[in-house]
Coordinates of C-alpha atoms in Angstrom, one line a residue:
Chain A
M1 CA 24.7 -5.3 42.1
P2 CA 22.6 -4.3 39.1
E3 CA 20.0 -6.7 40.3
I4 CA 19.5 -4.6 43.4
L5 CA 19.5 -1.4 41.4
E6 CA 16.7 -2.6 39.2
R7 CA 14.5 -3.8 42.0
N8 CA 11.4 -1.7 42.3
I9 CA 9.7 -0.5 45.4
H10 CA 7.1 -3.4 45.4
S11 CA 9.7 -6.1 45.9
H12 CA 11.1 -4.6 49.1
S13 CA 9.0 -6.8 51.4
L14 CA 10.8 -9.8 49.9
L15 CA 14.1 -8.3 50.5
H16 CA 13.2 -7.3 53.9
A17 CA 12.2 -10.8 54.9
S18 CA 15.6 -12.2 54.0
A19 CA 17.7 -9.3 55.2
P20 CA 19.1 -9.7 58.7
V21 CA 18.2 -6.6 60.7
H22 CA 20.7 -6.1 63.4
L23 CA 19.6 -3.3 65.7
P24 CA 22.2 -1.3 67.6
D25 CA 22.0 -1.8 71.4
R26 CA 20.6 1.6 72.1
V27 CA 17.6 1.3 69.8
E28 CA 14.6 -0.4 71.5
P29 CA 12.9 -2.9 69.2
K30 CA 9.5 -1.8 67.9
R31 CA 6.6 -3.3 69.7
L32 CA 3.8 -1.4 67.8
H33 CA 3.0 -2.4 64.3
T34 CA 4.5 0.1 61.9
E35 CA 4.4 0.5 58.2
E36 CA 7.4 0.9 56.0
M37 CA 8.0 4.2 54.3
V38 CA 10.1 5.0 51.3
L39 CA 12.3 8.1 51.7
N40 CA 14.1 9.6 48.7
I41 CA 17.5 11.1 49.5
G42 CA 19.1 13.0 46.6
P43 CA 20.2 13.6 43.9
Q44 CA 20.2 17.1 45.4
H45 CA 21.2 16.6 49.0
P46 CA 24.2 18.2 50.8
S47 CA 25.5 14.9 52.2
T48 CA 25.3 12.6 49.1
H49 CA 28.7 13.9 48.0
G50 CA 27.5 14.7 44.5
V51 CA 24.5 13.5 42.6
L52 CA 23.8 10.1 44.2
R53 CA 20.2 9.2 44.8
L54 CA 19.4 6.8 47.7
E55 CA 16.0 5.2 47.9
V56 CA 15.7 4.3 51.6
V57 CA 13.1 2.0 53.0
L58 CA 12.4 2.9 56.6
D59 CA 10.6 1.3 59.5
G60 CA 10.2 4.2 61.8
E61 CA 13.7 5.6 61.9
V62 CA 15.5 2.3 61.3
V63 CA 16.8 1.7 57.8
V64 CA 15.4 -1.5 56.3
D65 CA 17.0 -1.2 53.0
V66 CA 18.9 1.2 50.8
I67 CA 19.0 1.2 47.1
P68 CA 21.6 3.5 45.5
H69 CA 20.6 4.9 42.1
I70 CA 23.5 6.0 40.1
G71 CA 24.1 7.4 36.6
Y72 CA 23.4 11.1 37.2
L73 CA 26.9 11.9 36.3
H74 CA 27.5 9.4 33.5
R75 CA 29.9 11.2 31.3
C76 CA 30.7 8.4 28.8
F77 CA 34.4 8.0 29.6
E78 CA 34.7 4.7 27.9
K79 CA 33.1 5.9 24.7
H80 CA 35.4 9.0 24.7
A81 CA 38.4 6.7 25.2
E82 CA 37.5 4.7 22.1
N83 CA 37.2 7.9 20.0
L84 CA 40.4 9.7 21.0
T85 CA 44.1 8.9 20.8
Y86 CA 46.0 7.7 23.8
P87 CA 47.3 11.1 25.0
Q88 CA 43.9 12.8 24.3
V89 CA 42.3 10.4 26.8
L90 CA 44.3 11.9 29.7
P91 CA 42.1 15.0 30.3
Y92 CA 39.1 12.7 30.6
V93 CA 41.0 10.5 33.1
D94 CA 41.4 13.7 35.2
R95 CA 37.7 14.4 35.2
M96 CA 36.8 10.9 36.2
D97 CA 38.2 10.9 39.8
Y98 CA 38.3 14.6 40.0
I99 CA 39.3 14.8 43.7
A100 CA 42.5 12.8 43.0
A101 CA 43.3 13.7 39.4
M102 CA 47.1 13.0 39.8
S103 CA 46.5 9.5 41.1
G104 CA 44.1 8.7 38.2
E105 CA 46.7 10.0 35.7
H106 CA 49.4 7.9 37.3
G107 CA 47.3 4.8 36.9
Y108 CA 46.5 5.5 33.2
V109 CA 50.0 6.4 32.1
T110 CA 51.4 3.4 34.0
A111 CA 48.9 1.2 32.0
V112 CA 49.8 2.7 28.6
E113 CA 53.5 2.5 29.3
R114 CA 53.3 -1.1 30.2
L115 CA 51.4 -1.7 26.9
L116 CA 54.2 0.2 25.1
Y117 CA 57.1 -1.3 27.1
I118 CA 58.4 2.2 27.8
E119 CA 60.9 2.9 30.6
V120 CA 60.7 6.4 32.0
P121 CA 63.6 8.3 33.4
E122 CA 64.2 8.0 37.2
K123 CA 63.6 11.7 37.8
V124 CA 60.2 11.5 36.2
E125 CA 59.3 8.6 38.5
Y126 CA 60.3 10.5 41.5
I127 CA 58.2 13.6 40.5
R128 CA 55.3 11.3 39.7
V129 CA 55.4 9.5 43.1
L130 CA 55.9 12.8 44.9
F131 CA 52.8 14.3 43.2
A132 CA 50.7 11.2 43.6
E133 CA 51.4 11.2 47.4
L134 CA 50.7 14.9 47.7
Q135 CA 47.4 14.2 45.9
R136 CA 46.6 11.4 48.2
I137 CA 46.9 13.8 51.2
A138 CA 44.8 16.4 49.4
S139 CA 42.1 13.8 48.6
H140 CA 42.1 12.5 52.2
L141 CA 41.8 16.0 53.5
I142 CA 38.6 16.5 51.5
A143 CA 37.4 13.1 52.7
I144 CA 38.2 13.9 56.4
G145 CA 36.7 17.4 56.2
T146 CA 33.5 16.3 54.6
F147 CA 33.2 13.3 56.9
G148 CA 33.4 15.7 59.8
M149 CA 30.7 17.8 58.2
D150 CA 28.5 14.7 57.8
S151 CA 28.8 13.8 61.5
G152 CA 28.2 17.4 62.6
A153 CA 31.6 19.1 62.9
F154 CA 32.1 22.1 60.6
T155 CA 35.5 23.4 61.8
P156 CA 37.7 20.6 60.6
F157 CA 36.4 21.2 57.1
L158 CA 37.9 24.7 57.0
Y159 CA 41.2 23.5 58.5
C160 CA 41.4 20.7 55.9
F161 CA 40.7 23.0 53.0
R162 CA 43.4 25.5 54.3
D163 CA 46.0 22.7 54.1
R164 CA 44.8 21.5 50.7
E165 CA 45.4 24.9 49.2
T166 CA 49.1 24.6 50.0
I167 CA 49.3 21.4 48.0
L168 CA 47.3 22.8 45.1
E169 CA 49.7 25.8 45.1
M170 CA 52.6 23.4 44.5
F171 CA 50.8 21.7 41.6
E172 CA 49.9 25.1 40.2
K173 CA 53.5 26.3 40.2
T174 CA 54.6 23.3 38.4
C175 CA 51.9 22.7 35.8
G176 CA 49.8 25.8 35.8
A177 CA 46.6 24.0 36.8
R178 CA 45.0 24.0 40.2
F179 CA 42.7 21.1 40.1
L180 CA 42.7 19.1 36.9
Y181 CA 46.2 18.9 35.6
N182 CA 46.9 16.8 32.5
Y183 CA 50.4 16.7 33.9
M184 CA 51.6 13.1 33.7
W185 CA 52.0 12.3 30.0
V186 CA 52.7 8.9 28.6
G187 CA 56.5 8.6 28.9
G188 CA 57.1 11.8 30.8
L189 CA 55.6 14.9 32.2
S190 CA 54.2 18.1 30.7
H191 CA 56.6 20.3 32.8
D192 CA 59.7 19.9 34.9
L193 CA 59.4 20.4 38.6
H194 CA 59.3 24.1 39.5
P195 CA 62.4 25.0 41.6
D196 CA 60.2 26.4 44.4
V197 CA 58.4 23.1 44.9
L198 CA 61.0 21.1 46.9
P199 CA 61.5 23.9 49.5
M200 CA 57.7 24.3 49.7
C201 CA 57.4 20.6 50.2
R202 CA 59.9 20.6 53.1
D203 CA 57.9 23.4 54.6
F204 CA 54.7 21.6 54.0
L205 CA 56.0 18.5 55.8
K206 CA 56.4 20.4 59.1
K207 CA 53.1 22.2 58.8
S208 CA 51.2 19.1 57.8
R209 CA 52.4 17.0 60.7
A210 CA 51.2 19.8 63.0
T211 CA 47.8 19.8 61.2
H212 CA 47.6 16.1 61.5
Q213 CA 47.9 16.4 65.2
E214 CA 45.4 19.2 65.2
I215 CA 42.8 17.3 63.3
N216 CA 43.3 14.3 65.5
D217 CA 42.6 16.5 68.6
L218 CA 39.7 18.3 67.0
L219 CA 38.0 15.4 65.3
T220 CA 39.4 11.9 65.6
F221 CA 39.7 11.6 69.4
N222 CA 36.7 13.9 70.0
H223 CA 34.3 12.0 72.3
I224 CA 31.2 13.1 70.4
F225 CA 32.7 12.1 67.1
V226 CA 33.8 8.7 68.4
E227 CA 30.4 8.0 69.9
R228 CA 28.8 9.0 66.5
T229 CA 31.0 6.8 64.3
A230 CA 32.5 3.9 66.4
G231 CA 30.6 0.6 65.8
I232 CA 28.4 2.1 63.0
G233 CA 28.3 0.4 59.7
V234 CA 30.5 -2.5 60.5
L235 CA 31.8 -4.3 57.4
D236 CA 32.7 -7.9 57.8
R237 CA 36.2 -8.9 56.6
E238 CA 35.0 -11.7 54.4
V239 CA 32.2 -9.6 52.9
A240 CA 34.7 -6.8 52.1
I241 CA 37.0 -9.2 50.3
N242 CA 34.2 -10.9 48.4
G243 CA 32.5 -7.6 47.6
G244 CA 35.6 -6.2 45.9
A245 CA 36.2 -3.5 48.4
S246 CA 39.6 -1.8 48.3
G247 CA 41.5 1.1 49.7
P248 CA 40.7 2.4 53.2
M249 CA 37.4 0.5 53.1
L250 CA 39.2 -2.9 52.9
R251 CA 42.1 -1.9 55.1
S252 CA 39.8 -0.7 57.9
C253 CA 38.6 -4.4 58.2
G254 CA 42.2 -5.4 59.2
V255 CA 43.2 -6.7 55.7
K256 CA 46.8 -5.6 54.9
W257 CA 46.3 -5.0 51.2
D258 CA 47.9 -2.1 49.5
I259 CA 48.9 -2.3 45.8
R260 CA 51.8 0.0 46.5
K261 CA 53.2 -2.8 48.7
D262 CA 51.8 -6.0 47.3
D263 CA 52.1 -5.3 43.6
P264 CA 54.6 -2.4 43.5
Y265 CA 54.5 -0.1 40.5
S266 CA 56.6 3.0 39.7
I267 CA 59.3 3.3 42.4
Y268 CA 57.2 2.5 45.5
D269 CA 59.5 -0.4 46.4
R270 CA 62.3 2.1 47.3
F271 CA 60.5 3.6 50.3
E272 CA 59.9 2.3 53.8
W273 CA 56.4 2.8 55.2
E274 CA 53.6 0.9 56.9
V275 CA 50.3 -0.2 55.5
A276 CA 47.7 1.4 57.8
I277 CA 44.9 -0.9 59.0
G278 CA 41.9 -0.6 61.3
S279 CA 42.2 -1.5 64.9
S280 CA 39.9 -2.2 67.8
D281 CA 41.2 0.5 70.1
R282 CA 38.1 2.6 69.4
G283 CA 35.2 0.9 67.8
E284 CA 35.8 -2.3 66.0
P285 CA 37.6 -3.1 62.7
G286 CA 35.5 -2.3 59.7
D287 CA 33.3 0.4 61.2
S288 CA 33.0 4.0 60.1
F289 CA 35.5 5.3 62.7
N290 CA 38.2 2.9 61.5
R291 CA 37.6 4.0 57.9
H292 CA 38.4 7.5 59.0
W293 CA 41.3 6.3 61.2
V294 CA 42.9 4.5 58.3
R295 CA 42.7 7.7 56.3
M296 CA 44.4 9.6 59.1
Q297 CA 47.2 7.1 59.3
E298 CA 47.6 7.1 55.5
W299 CA 48.1 10.8 55.6
E300 CA 51.0 10.3 58.0
Q301 CA 52.5 7.5 55.9
S302 CA 52.3 9.6 52.8
L303 CA 54.2 12.3 54.7
N304 CA 56.8 9.7 55.5
I305 CA 57.1 8.7 51.8
I306 CA 57.4 12.4 50.8
E307 CA 60.2 12.8 53.3
Q308 CA 62.1 9.9 51.8
I309 CA 61.5 11.3 48.3
L310 CA 63.0 14.6 49.3
E311 CA 66.1 12.8 50.6
Q312 CA 66.5 10.6 47.6
F313 CA 65.5 13.2 44.9
P314 CA 68.1 13.3 42.1
R315 CA 68.7 17.1 42.2
Q316 CA 71.7 17.0 39.9
D317 CA 69.8 15.0 37.3
A318 CA 69.3 17.4 34.3
T319 CA 67.3 14.9 32.3
D320 CA 64.6 16.4 30.1
V321 CA 61.3 15.1 31.5
Q322 CA 59.9 14.9 28.0
S323 CA 62.9 12.8 26.6
A324 CA 61.1 9.4 26.8
I325 CA 57.8 10.6 25.3
P326 CA 57.3 8.6 22.1
K327 CA 56.9 10.8 19.0
R328 CA 54.3 8.5 17.5
L329 CA 52.2 6.7 20.0
K330 CA 51.0 3.5 18.5
P331 CA 51.1 0.5 20.8
P332 CA 51.3 -3.0 19.4
E333 CA 48.3 -5.3 19.2
G334 CA 47.6 -6.6 22.7
E335 CA 45.8 -6.0 26.0
I336 CA 46.8 -5.0 29.5
Y337 CA 45.3 -4.8 32.9
S338 CA 47.2 -2.5 35.2
R339 CA 46.2 -1.4 38.6
T340 CA 47.3 1.3 41.0
E341 CA 46.4 2.4 44.4
T342 CA 44.5 5.7 44.4
P343 CA 43.2 7.3 47.6
R344 CA 39.9 5.4 47.2
G345 CA 41.5 2.0 46.4
E346 CA 42.3 -0.2 43.5
L347 CA 42.0 1.7 40.2
G348 CA 42.4 -0.7 37.3
Y349 CA 42.6 0.1 33.6
Y350 CA 42.0 -2.7 31.1
I351 CA 43.1 -1.5 27.7
V352 CA 42.8 -3.4 24.5
S353 CA 44.9 -2.2 21.6
N354 CA 44.4 -3.3 18.0
G355 CA 47.6 -1.5 16.8
D356 CA 45.8 1.8 16.1
V357 CA 46.5 5.2 17.5
K358 CA 43.3 5.0 19.4
P359 CA 42.5 2.4 22.0
W360 CA 40.0 -0.2 20.9
R361 CA 38.6 -0.5 24.4
V362 CA 39.3 1.0 27.8
K363 CA 37.5 -0.5 30.8
V364 CA 37.9 1.1 34.1
R365 CA 37.7 -0.8 37.4
S366 CA 36.7 2.0 39.7
P367 CA 37.2 1.6 43.5
A368 CA 34.4 4.0 44.4
F369 CA 31.8 1.9 42.5
S370 CA 32.7 -1.3 44.2
N371 CA 32.9 0.4 47.6
L372 CA 29.5 2.0 47.1
S373 CA 27.9 -1.3 46.1
L374 CA 28.4 -2.5 49.7
L375 CA 26.4 0.4 51.1
P376 CA 23.1 -1.6 51.4
L377 CA 24.9 -4.3 53.4
L378 CA 26.5 -1.7 55.7
S379 CA 23.5 0.4 56.5
R380 CA 20.6 -2.1 57.1
G381 CA 19.5 -1.9 60.7
Y382 CA 21.0 1.4 61.6
L383 CA 19.3 4.8 61.9
V384 CA 18.8 7.4 59.1
A385 CA 21.4 9.7 60.7
D386 CA 23.9 6.8 60.8
L387 CA 23.3 6.2 57.1
I388 CA 24.7 9.7 56.3
V389 CA 27.7 8.9 58.5
I390 CA 28.3 5.5 56.7
L391 CA 28.0 7.1 53.3
G392 CA 30.5 9.8 54.3
S393 CA 32.9 7.2 55.6
I394 CA 33.0 5.3 52.2
D395 CA 34.3 8.5 50.5
I396 CA 32.8 8.1 47.1
V397 CA 33.4 10.3 44.1
L398 CA 30.4 10.2 41.8
G399 CA 32.5 11.0 38.7
E400 CA 34.3 7.8 39.2
V401 CA 31.2 5.7 40.2
D402 CA 29.3 6.7 37.0
R403 CA 32.3 7.4 34.8
Chain B
M1 CA 30.1 56.4 54.8
G2 CA 30.9 52.8 54.0
F3 CA 27.9 50.9 52.9
L4 CA 26.0 53.9 51.7
D5 CA 28.7 54.5 49.1
H6 CA 28.2 51.0 48.0
M7 CA 24.5 51.7 47.5
E8 CA 25.1 54.7 45.3
L9 CA 22.1 56.4 46.8
P10 CA 21.5 60.2 47.2
V11 CA 22.1 61.0 50.8
L12 CA 21.0 64.4 52.1
P13 CA 23.7 66.2 54.2
T14 CA 21.9 67.2 57.4
D15 CA 24.6 67.9 59.9
K16 CA 27.9 69.8 60.0
T17 CA 30.1 66.8 59.3
G18 CA 28.4 66.4 56.0
E19 CA 27.2 62.9 56.9
G20 CA 23.6 62.3 56.1
N21 CA 20.9 60.6 58.0
V22 CA 18.2 60.8 55.4
I23 CA 18.2 58.7 52.3
V24 CA 16.1 59.6 49.3
T25 CA 15.7 56.6 47.0
S26 CA 13.3 54.6 45.0
L27 CA 11.9 51.4 46.4
D28 CA 13.4 49.4 43.5
T29 CA 16.9 50.6 44.4
L30 CA 16.5 49.6 48.0
F31 CA 15.2 46.2 47.0
N32 CA 17.9 45.6 44.5
W33 CA 20.5 46.6 47.1
S34 CA 19.2 44.2 49.6
R35 CA 19.0 41.4 47.1
L36 CA 22.5 41.8 45.9
S37 CA 23.9 42.0 49.4
S38 CA 22.5 38.6 50.4
L39 CA 22.5 36.3 47.5
W40 CA 21.9 33.0 49.2
Q41 CA 23.3 30.2 47.1
M42 CA 21.9 26.7 46.8
S43 CA 24.6 24.3 48.0
F44 CA 24.2 22.0 45.0
G45 CA 27.2 20.3 43.5
L46 CA 27.2 18.4 40.2
A47 CA 30.7 17.4 39.3
C48 CA 34.3 18.7 39.4
C49 CA 33.4 22.3 39.6
A50 CA 31.5 21.6 42.9
I51 CA 34.9 21.0 44.5
E52 CA 36.1 24.4 43.4
M53 CA 32.9 25.8 44.7
M54 CA 33.6 24.2 48.0
S55 CA 37.1 25.7 47.9
T56 CA 35.6 29.1 47.3
A57 CA 33.3 28.7 50.2
A58 CA 36.1 27.5 52.5
A59 CA 38.5 29.7 54.5
H60 CA 41.0 30.7 51.8
Y61 CA 38.6 32.5 49.5
D62 CA 35.6 33.0 51.8
M63 CA 32.6 33.4 49.7
M64 CA 30.5 34.5 52.7
R65 CA 32.1 38.0 52.7
F66 CA 29.8 38.7 49.6
G67 CA 26.8 37.7 51.6
V68 CA 26.7 34.4 49.7
I69 CA 25.6 31.7 52.2
P70 CA 25.1 28.1 51.1
R71 CA 21.5 26.9 51.8
P72 CA 20.6 23.2 51.4
S73 CA 17.1 23.9 50.1
P74 CA 16.0 25.5 46.9
R75 CA 13.1 27.2 48.7
Q76 CA 15.5 29.3 50.8
S77 CA 17.9 30.2 48.1
D78 CA 18.2 33.1 45.5
V79 CA 20.9 31.9 43.2
I80 CA 21.7 28.4 41.9
I81 CA 25.2 27.7 40.7
I82 CA 25.2 25.0 38.1
S83 CA 28.6 23.6 39.0
G84 CA 29.5 20.8 36.6
T85 CA 28.3 18.6 33.8
V86 CA 24.5 18.4 33.4
T87 CA 23.7 14.9 32.1
L88 CA 20.4 14.1 30.4
K89 CA 19.3 12.1 33.5
M90 CA 20.1 15.1 35.7
A91 CA 18.6 17.8 33.4
S92 CA 15.0 17.3 34.5
R93 CA 16.0 17.4 38.1
V94 CA 17.9 20.6 37.6
K95 CA 14.9 22.1 36.0
M96 CA 12.7 21.0 38.8
L97 CA 15.1 22.5 41.4
Y98 CA 15.0 25.8 39.5
E99 CA 11.2 25.8 39.5
Q100 CA 11.1 25.2 43.2
M101 CA 13.1 28.3 43.9
A102 CA 11.2 31.4 44.9
D103 CA 11.3 34.6 42.8
P104 CA 13.5 36.6 42.2
K105 CA 16.0 33.8 41.3
Y106 CA 19.3 33.9 39.4
V107 CA 21.4 31.2 37.7
I108 CA 25.1 31.1 37.4
S109 CA 26.5 28.6 35.0
M110 CA 29.9 27.6 36.3
G111 CA 32.3 25.9 34.0
N112 CA 32.4 24.9 30.4
C113 CA 30.3 21.8 30.9
S114 CA 27.3 23.7 31.9
N115 CA 28.0 26.5 29.4
C116 CA 28.1 24.3 26.3
G117 CA 28.9 20.7 27.2
G118 CA 32.6 21.4 27.6
P119 CA 34.9 18.6 26.7
Y120 CA 32.0 16.2 26.4
W121 CA 30.1 18.1 23.6
E122 CA 31.3 15.9 20.8
Y123 CA 31.1 12.2 22.0
G124 CA 29.1 12.6 25.2
Y125 CA 25.9 10.8 24.3
H126 CA 24.6 11.4 27.8
V127 CA 25.6 15.0 28.3
L128 CA 23.4 18.1 27.9
R129 CA 25.1 20.6 25.7
G130 CA 24.6 23.6 27.9
V131 CA 22.3 24.1 30.9
D132 CA 20.7 27.1 29.1
R133 CA 18.7 24.5 27.1
V134 CA 16.6 23.8 30.2
I135 CA 16.8 26.9 32.4
P136 CA 17.7 30.6 31.8
V137 CA 21.2 31.6 32.7
D138 CA 22.3 35.0 34.0
V139 CA 26.1 34.7 34.2
Y140 CA 28.4 32.3 32.4
I141 CA 31.8 31.5 33.9
P142 CA 34.3 29.9 31.5
G143 CA 37.0 27.5 32.7
C144 CA 37.4 23.8 33.3
P145 CA 37.1 24.2 36.2
P146 CA 37.0 27.9 36.8
R147 CA 39.3 29.1 39.5
P148 CA 37.7 30.3 42.7
E149 CA 38.7 33.9 41.7
A150 CA 36.7 33.4 38.5
L151 CA 33.6 32.3 40.5
L152 CA 33.9 35.3 42.7
E153 CA 34.1 37.5 39.6
G154 CA 31.0 35.8 38.3
L155 CA 29.2 36.5 41.6
M156 CA 30.2 40.2 41.4
K157 CA 29.0 40.4 37.9
L158 CA 25.7 39.0 39.1
Q159 CA 25.6 41.6 41.8
E160 CA 26.0 44.3 39.2
K161 CA 23.2 42.8 37.2
V162 CA 20.9 42.8 40.2
R163 CA 21.8 46.4 40.9
A164 CA 20.8 47.5 37.4
Q165 CA 17.4 45.7 37.5
G166 CA 14.5 47.8 36.4
K167 CA 16.7 50.8 35.6
D168 CA 18.4 52.2 32.6
I169 CA 21.9 51.6 33.9
E170 CA 24.4 50.2 31.4
F171 CA 25.6 46.8 32.6
T172 CA 29.3 46.8 32.2
E173 CA 30.8 43.9 30.3

């Protein structure tokens, strides 16, 4: 990928010659001689989802090549991690993938606990999985809402944010923060579950299933939306696997790969649910529509998991959620790679410890970065308007791409 | 009288009900009033705070009731909300965006990152320690990220500031 990033404008003709340009059926091939034009999208653009800059080479309205320029939100996470103690790194983990902060925290604390060989109490695991799944829904709600906006529908955005507020309220009651929590600590949690949260959750389950249907009617099965997204930006199954795609991006191609199922962490093996994959009912596997459709299905599956958590939740368990937190956090010398499934895909932490209170090195394998790197392959040969849809369907978070 | 109260303008009572039809005012007051009632904001997100800004604009908090409408272009907007960490690579772009805006223009610095570098001030080798090093800031909103209520409070403070422009009115803290 860095090779593409460093390529300058003058070498585009070379790239153009080798790149297969597959035109959609509806676009007539150009008969007149046209000259290529370079269009700059971003870093300030409403549909780049943050501060991404795209250098687009156009032939008329057809995209010849896209070069994503990143680094506008490089906040030096890995350098911070080397300078801070293990618990102090957590707030920076929150700010990395800020749309799904709980999922990021879950990944980090799982990694450090594996490094320390800590077992956490059962109750803590239940609360963690409950919050991680609620966060997954909240994150997908933003992805679905903004994807609707990218393809021209504004209303679903408002509906999605309305539901997201309910989830944030539950987080706020429990840990005091609305958005960036610092809630999951290594070995425990910062606060016990607020007594109101479980009833709120039960209420939310009912409402959210209704909203799911509502969004499906409004957006997913809307004829205009399907026309706009089906068959656009098709990702090949082999390319997805070789390119390191993960999460909804990979599953939309029909690959049943979910770390919660295939490499279970925490207590995910106790629940019954389906891995959502793309289908060819509308569009074809791997296109923009199926990436959205996988998110919609995952929303439903997360609700199923939450339902089972509510049934199994150890209500009588009076364990202190901070009982397993080590007083002095100093892992033995060693290294660990631990991966978890965040809403965007496989989030991996590679931590090297030299026996100090600070990590010697923390490397993050971020799903959004790998998914974004496939954008040039996805968008060649489509129109500029389709490029915006394709970018929206990847669901990137620039904080995680640049770190 | 509704909006006339909001204007704090002298209104001459001309009919029996005491409601006036004639307004005596200075042009400055009228201009300030129109400016503060339609602060068009540039929809420009930088980092985490941008999501809270989106929440503020969505149905639950509804920023539009203050006349704040997101505009995608700097040339159509009056206020730029710096919502997130300004990195060194982004700083020149932020400055350019500010320069492209038409006068009168206002800046709200939302969140600790753009106020002073926030949690990144010490080890962040690529983070600008405060957006006020590149552009002048009117209102600072603390928080990491600030709640939507805090952003609304900041907008109201900016409105007060606009109302007091060119006059000897004390701007309340």
